[in-house]
Amino acid sequence: MLCKDFLDSQIIALRKISSDISSLDLRMLLAHVLGVESSEVYFLKSELTDTQIKQFNVLLQKRINHCPTDKIIGHKGFYKYEFIVNENVLSPRPDTEIMVEETSSIIARENIDNILEFGVGSGCIILSLLADNPNLTATGIDISNEALAVSRANAASLGVTQRVKFINASWFDSDIEAKINERYNLIISNPPYIPSAEIETLDEEVKCFDPKIALDGGNDGLRDYRQIAKLSARLLNDGGFLIFEIGEMQKDDVINIAAEQKLSLVDVLHDLSGTERCIILKK
């Protein structure tokens, strides 16, 4: 069976059992099996082999069981770049791209040459900024060694390894400032911000396949903002920027937390759905 006919038959079959799986998901899974780009799948003239169909069906069953497509195929496009992902890191979200885009503009406009990120994960934020700004160097902190392994692989893939330093630590460590031992003109973070009690209400793709440590923001979802704001007030040079991704309805709380540390609001950015997604603060 040709790829196009096979995919069309799969789309029809899936409509009867799931509305969560898109035709793009199916194209990406089949492309992964065939070793081609998803945009090429419909135009291939070769017949699928029985082995290829079996391999596809194994991947499709994982997707039916709510595993995100990017976690199945091991990579995801974010901003301008492609990133390795696995169960040890959050899947990069399109909502975060607005923060990267605006931060990259600030870096260029302010001639910032060194930045710090709290909570590196896959590295999609800090490494995108490094790839965009060839004179930039960066430090990334994450408590998970497994996540940092993914970040290092992505840094190598993007050719920025020599410009980034990774620190395996928690921002709650008593000696975290000594471990960092630098001052910055820009700090960025997309910290855990889901209240603990709400974790079980999240979609299965998130609560079952993203690391809980990257989701759980404590009782009120604000635990990590408090600590990072406190540290940033000491680690930022005067006039430096702190840029946070925030969850829904968290803007006012995070602005107040920042104000307690003498960090003032510069701007609030909205994602493509109009949700308040990012706040820019200044020391």
mmCIF file of C-alpha atoms in Angstrom:
data_model
loop_
_atom_site.group_PDB
_atom_site.id
_atom_site.type_symbol
_atom_site.label_atom_id
_atom_site.label_comp_id
_atom_site.label_asym_id
_atom_site.label_seq_id
_atom_site.Cartn_x
_atom_site.Cartn_y
_atom_site.Cartn_z
ATOM 1 C CA MET A 1 0.000 0.000 0.000
ATOM 2 C CA LEU A 2 1.266 3.487 -0.833
ATOM 3 C CA CYS A 3 1.987 5.844 2.078
ATOM 4 C CA LYS A 4 -0.826 8.234 1.137
ATOM 5 C CA ASP A 5 -3.433 5.464 0.942
ATOM 6 C CA PHE A 6 -2.205 3.947 4.199
ATOM 7 C CA LEU A 7 -2.362 7.265 6.056
ATOM 8 C CA ASP A 8 -5.804 8.052 4.686
ATOM 9 C CA SER A 9 -7.068 4.690 5.916
ATOM 10 C CA GLN A 10 -5.520 5.277 9.349
ATOM 11 C CA ILE A 11 -7.131 8.708 9.656
ATOM 12 C CA ILE A 12 -10.555 7.250 8.892
ATOM 13 C CA ALA A 13 -10.050 4.413 11.393
ATOM 14 C CA LEU A 14 -8.833 6.710 14.163
ATOM 15 C CA ARG A 15 -11.816 9.042 13.868
ATOM 16 C CA LYS A 16 -13.878 6.215 15.324
ATOM 17 C CA ILE A 17 -11.755 5.762 18.449
ATOM 18 C CA SER A 18 -9.934 9.017 19.212
ATOM 19 C CA SER A 19 -10.242 12.723 18.543
ATOM 20 C CA ASP A 20 -6.902 13.477 20.225
ATOM 21 C CA ILE A 21 -4.683 12.153 17.451
ATOM 22 C CA SER A 22 -4.211 14.429 14.455
ATOM 23 C CA SER A 23 -3.264 13.637 10.887
ATOM 24 C CA LEU A 24 0.014 15.430 11.604
ATOM 25 C CA ASP A 25 0.698 12.964 14.429
ATOM 26 C CA LEU A 26 0.220 10.094 11.991
ATOM 27 C CA ARG A 27 2.460 11.666 9.352
ATOM 28 C CA MET A 28 5.197 12.261 11.923
ATOM 29 C CA LEU A 29 5.026 8.685 13.216
ATOM 30 C CA LEU A 30 5.188 7.203 9.730
ATOM 31 C CA ALA A 31 7.959 9.597 8.731
ATOM 32 C CA HIS A 32 9.926 8.416 11.765
ATOM 33 C CA VAL A 33 9.540 4.797 10.658
ATOM 34 C CA LEU A 34 10.610 5.624 7.106
ATOM 35 C CA GLY A 35 13.419 8.013 8.034
ATOM 36 C CA VAL A 36 12.040 10.947 6.040
ATOM 37 C CA GLU A 37 10.549 14.369 6.756
ATOM 38 C CA SER A 38 6.839 14.397 7.597
ATOM 39 C CA SER A 39 6.197 16.704 4.628
ATOM 40 C CA GLU A 40 7.509 13.997 2.272
ATOM 41 C CA VAL A 41 5.287 11.139 3.375
ATOM 42 C CA TYR A 42 2.307 11.819 1.096
ATOM 43 C CA PHE A 43 4.533 12.023 -1.973
ATOM 44 C CA LEU A 44 6.449 8.775 -1.573
ATOM 45 C CA LYS A 45 5.735 6.306 -4.368
ATOM 46 C CA SER A 46 7.143 3.195 -2.730
ATOM 47 C CA GLU A 47 4.937 0.562 -1.126
ATOM 48 C CA LEU A 48 5.042 0.118 2.640
ATOM 49 C CA THR A 49 6.468 -3.194 3.793
ATOM 50 C CA ASP A 50 4.840 -5.396 6.399
ATOM 51 C CA THR A 51 7.714 -4.600 8.765
ATOM 52 C CA GLN A 52 7.198 -0.853 8.349
ATOM 53 C CA ILE A 53 3.476 -1.196 9.003
ATOM 54 C CA LYS A 54 4.158 -3.212 12.156
ATOM 55 C CA GLN A 55 6.650 -0.605 13.360
ATOM 56 C CA PHE A 56 4.118 2.150 12.718
ATOM 57 C CA ASN A 57 1.420 0.276 14.632
ATOM 58 C CA VAL A 58 3.706 -0.070 17.666
ATOM 59 C CA LEU A 59 4.264 3.709 17.676
ATOM 60 C CA LEU A 60 0.600 4.420 17.066
ATOM 61 C CA GLN A 61 -0.402 2.332 20.086
ATOM 62 C CA LYS A 62 1.894 4.464 22.245
ATOM 63 C CA ARG A 63 0.174 7.564 20.881
ATOM 64 C CA ILE A 64 -3.274 6.065 21.542
ATOM 65 C CA ASN A 65 -2.056 5.529 25.119
ATOM 66 C CA HIS A 66 -1.474 9.307 25.313
ATOM 67 C CA CYS A 67 2.295 9.394 24.902
ATOM 68 C CA PRO A 68 3.069 12.684 23.080
ATOM 69 C CA THR A 69 4.306 12.280 19.526
ATOM 70 C CA ASP A 70 7.550 14.113 20.251
ATOM 71 C CA LYS A 71 8.333 11.736 23.122
ATOM 72 C CA ILE A 72 7.716 8.776 20.798
ATOM 73 C CA ILE A 73 9.943 9.980 17.961
ATOM 74 C CA GLY A 74 12.494 11.653 20.269
ATOM 75 C CA HIS A 75 12.548 15.194 18.929
ATOM 76 C CA LYS A 76 10.413 18.306 18.525
ATOM 77 C CA GLY A 77 10.607 21.567 16.635
ATOM 78 C CA PHE A 78 10.614 24.686 18.814
ATOM 79 C CA TYR A 79 11.074 28.307 17.753
ATOM 80 C CA LYS A 80 13.559 28.017 14.837
ATOM 81 C CA TYR A 81 15.284 24.823 15.890
ATOM 82 C CA GLU A 82 14.878 21.077 16.453
ATOM 83 C CA PHE A 83 15.424 19.600 19.928
ATOM 84 C CA ILE A 84 15.989 16.112 21.278
ATOM 85 C CA VAL A 85 13.365 15.261 23.911
ATOM 86 C CA ASN A 86 12.586 12.293 26.142
ATOM 87 C CA GLU A 87 10.758 11.421 29.358
ATOM 88 C CA ASN A 88 13.287 13.398 31.422
ATOM 89 C CA VAL A 89 12.313 16.814 30.046
ATOM 90 C CA LEU A 90 9.206 18.853 29.395
ATOM 91 C CA SER A 91 8.007 18.793 25.821
ATOM 92 C CA PRO A 92 8.715 22.291 24.439
ATOM 93 C CA ARG A 93 5.497 24.308 24.100
ATOM 94 C CA PRO A 94 4.719 26.804 21.337
ATOM 95 C CA ASP A 95 3.454 29.159 24.083
ATOM 96 C CA THR A 96 7.055 29.577 25.259
ATOM 97 C CA GLU A 97 8.292 30.789 21.876
ATOM 98 C CA ILE A 98 7.054 34.338 22.522
ATOM 99 C CA MET A 99 9.367 34.533 25.544
ATOM 100 C CA VAL A 100 12.363 33.373 23.501
ATOM 101 C CA GLU A 101 11.596 35.775 20.673
ATOM 102 C CA GLU A 102 11.297 38.805 22.970
ATOM 103 C CA THR A 103 14.329 37.823 25.048
ATOM 104 C CA SER A 104 16.444 37.469 21.923
ATOM 105 C CA SER A 105 15.408 40.997 20.919
ATOM 106 C CA ILE A 106 16.381 42.343 24.349
ATOM 107 C CA ILE A 107 19.761 40.603 24.185
ATOM 108 C CA ALA A 108 20.507 42.163 20.802
ATOM 109 C CA ARG A 109 19.179 45.604 21.715
ATOM 110 C CA GLU A 110 20.957 45.809 25.083
ATOM 111 C CA ASN A 111 24.177 44.146 23.862
ATOM 112 C CA ILE A 112 23.885 41.495 26.577
ATOM 113 C CA ASP A 113 26.723 38.976 26.372
ATOM 114 C CA ASN A 114 26.062 36.554 29.255
ATOM 115 C CA ILE A 115 22.811 35.132 30.641
ATOM 116 C CA LEU A 116 21.600 32.645 33.255
ATOM 117 C CA GLU A 117 18.677 30.238 33.060
ATOM 118 C CA PHE A 118 17.061 28.589 36.064
ATOM 119 C CA GLY A 119 15.525 25.278 34.960
ATOM 120 C CA VAL A 120 17.133 24.213 31.693
ATOM 121 C CA GLY A 121 15.197 21.046 30.835
ATOM 122 C CA SER A 122 15.749 20.203 27.165
ATOM 123 C CA GLY A 123 17.634 23.453 26.716
ATOM 124 C CA CYS A 124 15.104 24.763 24.220
ATOM 125 C CA ILE A 125 15.108 28.288 25.715
ATOM 126 C CA ILE A 126 18.757 28.924 26.512
ATOM 127 C CA LEU A 127 20.096 27.123 23.441
ATOM 128 C CA SER A 128 17.711 28.938 21.099
ATOM 129 C CA LEU A 129 19.012 32.217 22.520
ATOM 130 C CA LEU A 130 22.616 31.101 22.013
ATOM 131 C CA ALA A 131 21.897 30.011 18.442
ATOM 132 C CA ASP A 132 20.234 33.367 17.717
ATOM 133 C CA ASN A 133 23.039 35.441 19.280
ATOM 134 C CA PRO A 134 26.539 34.281 18.287
ATOM 135 C CA ASN A 135 28.331 36.550 20.792
ATOM 136 C CA LEU A 136 26.298 35.300 23.737
ATOM 137 C CA THR A 137 27.500 32.948 26.480
ATOM 138 C CA ALA A 138 25.237 31.324 29.057
ATOM 139 C CA THR A 139 24.921 29.330 32.266
ATOM 140 C CA GLY A 140 22.094 26.855 32.758
ATOM 141 C CA ILE A 141 21.029 25.293 36.053
ATOM 142 C CA ASP A 142 18.923 22.179 36.522
ATOM 143 C CA ILE A 143 18.457 19.756 39.398
ATOM 144 C CA SER A 144 18.106 16.803 37.000
ATOM 145 C CA ASN A 145 21.270 15.206 35.634
ATOM 146 C CA GLU A 146 19.122 13.362 33.113
ATOM 147 C CA ALA A 147 17.674 16.631 31.818
ATOM 148 C CA LEU A 148 21.149 18.143 31.557
ATOM 149 C CA ALA A 149 22.259 15.175 29.450
ATOM 150 C CA VAL A 150 19.500 16.078 26.987
ATOM 151 C CA SER A 151 20.571 19.739 27.093
ATOM 152 C CA ARG A 152 24.174 18.829 26.365
ATOM 153 C CA ALA A 153 23.115 16.704 23.378
ATOM 154 C CA ASN A 154 21.028 19.592 22.052
ATOM 155 C CA ALA A 155 23.882 22.041 22.597
ATOM 156 C CA ALA A 156 26.141 19.798 20.519
ATOM 157 C CA SER A 157 23.502 19.502 17.808
ATOM 158 C CA LEU A 158 23.191 23.297 17.577
ATOM 159 C CA GLY A 159 26.936 23.845 17.735
ATOM 160 C CA VAL A 160 26.887 25.995 20.885
ATOM 161 C CA THR A 161 28.593 23.668 23.387
ATOM 162 C CA GLN A 162 31.583 25.958 23.836
ATOM 163 C CA ARG A 163 29.360 28.879 24.853
ATOM 164 C CA VAL A 164 27.252 27.256 27.560
ATOM 165 C CA LYS A 165 28.064 26.015 31.068
ATOM 166 C CA PHE A 166 25.677 23.656 32.840
ATOM 167 C CA ILE A 167 25.399 23.355 36.613
ATOM 168 C CA ASN A 168 23.654 20.377 38.222
ATOM 169 C CA ALA A 169 22.061 21.981 41.268
ATOM 170 C CA SER A 170 18.837 23.206 42.839
ATOM 171 C CA TRP A 171 18.127 26.904 43.225
ATOM 172 C CA PHE A 172 17.154 26.000 46.794
ATOM 173 C CA ASP A 173 20.690 24.785 47.607
ATOM 174 C CA SER A 174 22.215 26.839 50.390
ATOM 175 C CA ASP A 175 25.408 27.309 48.366
ATOM 176 C CA ILE A 176 23.785 27.993 44.996
ATOM 177 C CA GLU A 177 25.230 31.511 44.698
ATOM 178 C CA ALA A 178 28.736 30.183 45.321
ATOM 179 C CA LYS A 179 28.169 27.526 42.632
ATOM 180 C CA ILE A 180 27.111 30.199 40.155
ATOM 181 C CA ASN A 181 29.734 32.748 41.212
ATOM 182 C CA GLU A 182 28.848 35.303 38.526
ATOM 183 C CA ARG A 183 26.626 38.322 37.926
ATOM 184 C CA TYR A 184 24.368 38.717 34.920
ATOM 185 C CA ASN A 185 22.502 41.309 32.903
ATOM 186 C CA LEU A 186 19.687 38.873 32.119
ATOM 187 C CA ILE A 187 18.158 35.882 33.907
ATOM 188 C CA ILE A 188 15.381 33.798 32.393
ATOM 189 C CA SER A 189 13.214 31.009 33.782
ATOM 190 C CA ASN A 190 10.203 28.872 32.979
ATOM 191 C CA PRO A 191 9.939 27.318 36.451
ATOM 192 C CA PRO A 192 7.489 24.706 37.753
ATOM 193 C CA TYR A 193 4.234 26.629 38.336
ATOM 194 C CA ILE A 194 1.371 24.130 38.617
ATOM 195 C CA PRO A 195 -0.080 23.970 42.161
ATOM 196 C CA SER A 196 0.606 20.517 43.602
ATOM 197 C CA ALA A 197 -3.073 19.640 44.003
ATOM 198 C CA GLU A 198 -3.739 20.352 40.322
ATOM 199 C CA ILE A 199 -1.143 17.952 38.897
ATOM 200 C CA GLU A 200 -3.615 15.068 38.784
ATOM 201 C CA THR A 201 -6.114 17.181 36.831
ATOM 202 C CA LEU A 202 -3.709 17.766 33.934
ATOM 203 C CA ASP A 203 -4.020 15.998 30.595
ATOM 204 C CA GLU A 204 -2.533 12.513 30.588
ATOM 205 C CA GLU A 205 0.069 13.580 28.011
ATOM 206 C CA VAL A 206 1.423 16.004 30.589
ATOM 207 C CA LYS A 207 0.958 14.333 33.969
ATOM 208 C CA CYS A 208 2.092 10.901 32.766
ATOM 209 C CA PHE A 209 4.896 11.796 30.368
ATOM 210 C CA ASP A 210 6.422 15.080 31.550
ATOM 211 C CA PRO A 211 8.639 14.939 34.675
ATOM 212 C CA LYS A 212 6.655 15.964 37.739
ATOM 213 C CA ILE A 213 9.616 17.903 39.110
ATOM 214 C CA ALA A 214 9.300 20.272 36.143
ATOM 215 C CA LEU A 215 5.567 20.809 36.744
ATOM 216 C CA ASP A 216 4.992 20.979 40.505
ATOM 217 C CA GLY A 217 5.248 24.531 41.828
ATOM 218 C CA GLY A 218 4.278 23.767 45.414
ATOM 219 C CA ASN A 219 1.025 24.425 47.246
ATOM 220 C CA ASP A 220 0.195 27.664 45.439
ATOM 221 C CA GLY A 221 2.322 27.219 42.322
ATOM 222 C CA LEU A 222 4.498 30.170 43.335
ATOM 223 C CA ARG A 223 7.228 28.487 45.398
ATOM 224 C CA ASP A 224 9.896 28.654 42.699
ATOM 225 C CA TYR A 225 9.089 32.222 41.663
ATOM 226 C CA ARG A 226 9.793 33.372 45.218
ATOM 227 C CA GLN A 227 13.205 31.714 45.340
ATOM 228 C CA ILE A 228 14.287 32.681 41.831
ATOM 229 C CA ALA A 229 13.218 36.303 42.342
ATOM 230 C CA LYS A 230 15.188 36.427 45.604
ATOM 231 C CA LEU A 231 18.302 35.009 43.937
ATOM 232 C CA SER A 232 17.930 37.183 40.860
ATOM 233 C CA ALA A 233 17.827 40.335 42.954
ATOM 234 C CA ARG A 234 21.339 39.414 44.112
ATOM 235 C CA LEU A 235 22.700 37.899 40.899
ATOM 236 C CA LEU A 236 21.557 40.640 38.508
ATOM 237 C CA ASN A 237 23.604 43.716 37.787
ATOM 238 C CA ASP A 238 21.771 47.021 38.193
ATOM 239 C CA GLY A 239 19.535 47.495 35.175
ATOM 240 C CA GLY A 240 19.495 43.757 34.495
ATOM 241 C CA PHE A 241 16.403 41.860 33.344
ATOM 242 C CA LEU A 242 14.510 38.941 34.872
ATOM 243 C CA ILE A 243 12.149 37.199 32.457
ATOM 244 C CA PHE A 244 9.600 34.645 33.685
ATOM 245 C CA GLU A 245 7.098 32.417 31.956
ATOM 246 C CA ILE A 246 3.934 32.343 34.069
ATOM 247 C CA GLY A 247 0.818 30.231 34.310
ATOM 248 C CA GLU A 248 -2.725 31.464 33.873
ATOM 249 C CA MET A 249 -3.885 33.979 36.499
ATOM 250 C CA GLN A 250 -0.398 34.212 38.039
ATOM 251 C CA LYS A 251 0.639 37.596 36.676
ATOM 252 C CA ASP A 252 -0.303 39.758 39.669
ATOM 253 C CA ASP A 253 1.132 37.331 42.217
ATOM 254 C CA VAL A 254 4.460 37.058 40.410
ATOM 255 C CA ILE A 255 4.681 40.833 39.912
ATOM 256 C CA ASN A 256 4.129 41.277 43.663
ATOM 257 C CA ILE A 257 6.771 38.657 44.475
ATOM 258 C CA ALA A 258 9.220 40.499 42.211
ATOM 259 C CA ALA A 259 8.341 43.882 43.736
ATOM 260 C CA GLU A 260 9.279 42.553 47.179
ATOM 261 C CA GLN A 261 12.777 42.041 45.748
ATOM 262 C CA LYS A 262 12.877 45.546 44.221
ATOM 263 C CA LEU A 263 12.323 44.196 40.702
ATOM 264 C CA SER A 264 9.969 46.364 38.666
ATOM 265 C CA LEU A 265 7.622 45.392 35.842
ATOM 266 C CA VAL A 266 8.631 46.305 32.291
ATOM 267 C CA ASP A 267 6.116 44.381 30.184
ATOM 268 C CA VAL A 268 3.630 41.511 30.027
ATOM 269 C CA LEU A 269 3.576 39.328 26.914
ATOM 270 C CA HIS A 270 0.622 37.296 25.657
ATOM 271 C CA ASP A 271 0.839 33.995 23.802
ATOM 272 C CA LEU A 272 -1.008 33.242 20.561
ATOM 273 C CA SER A 273 -4.197 32.404 22.449
ATOM 274 C CA GLY A 274 -4.114 35.773 24.224
ATOM 275 C CA THR A 275 -3.102 34.322 27.592
ATOM 276 C CA GLU A 276 -0.692 36.302 29.763
ATOM 277 C CA ARG A 277 2.369 34.099 29.361
ATOM 278 C CA CYS A 278 5.532 36.044 30.147
ATOM 279 C CA ILE A 279 6.564 38.945 32.338
ATOM 280 C CA ILE A 280 9.652 41.085 31.907
ATOM 281 C CA LEU A 281 11.122 42.612 35.053
ATOM 282 C CA LYS A 282 14.073 44.898 35.677
ATOM 283 C CA LYS A 283 16.367 45.536 38.616
#
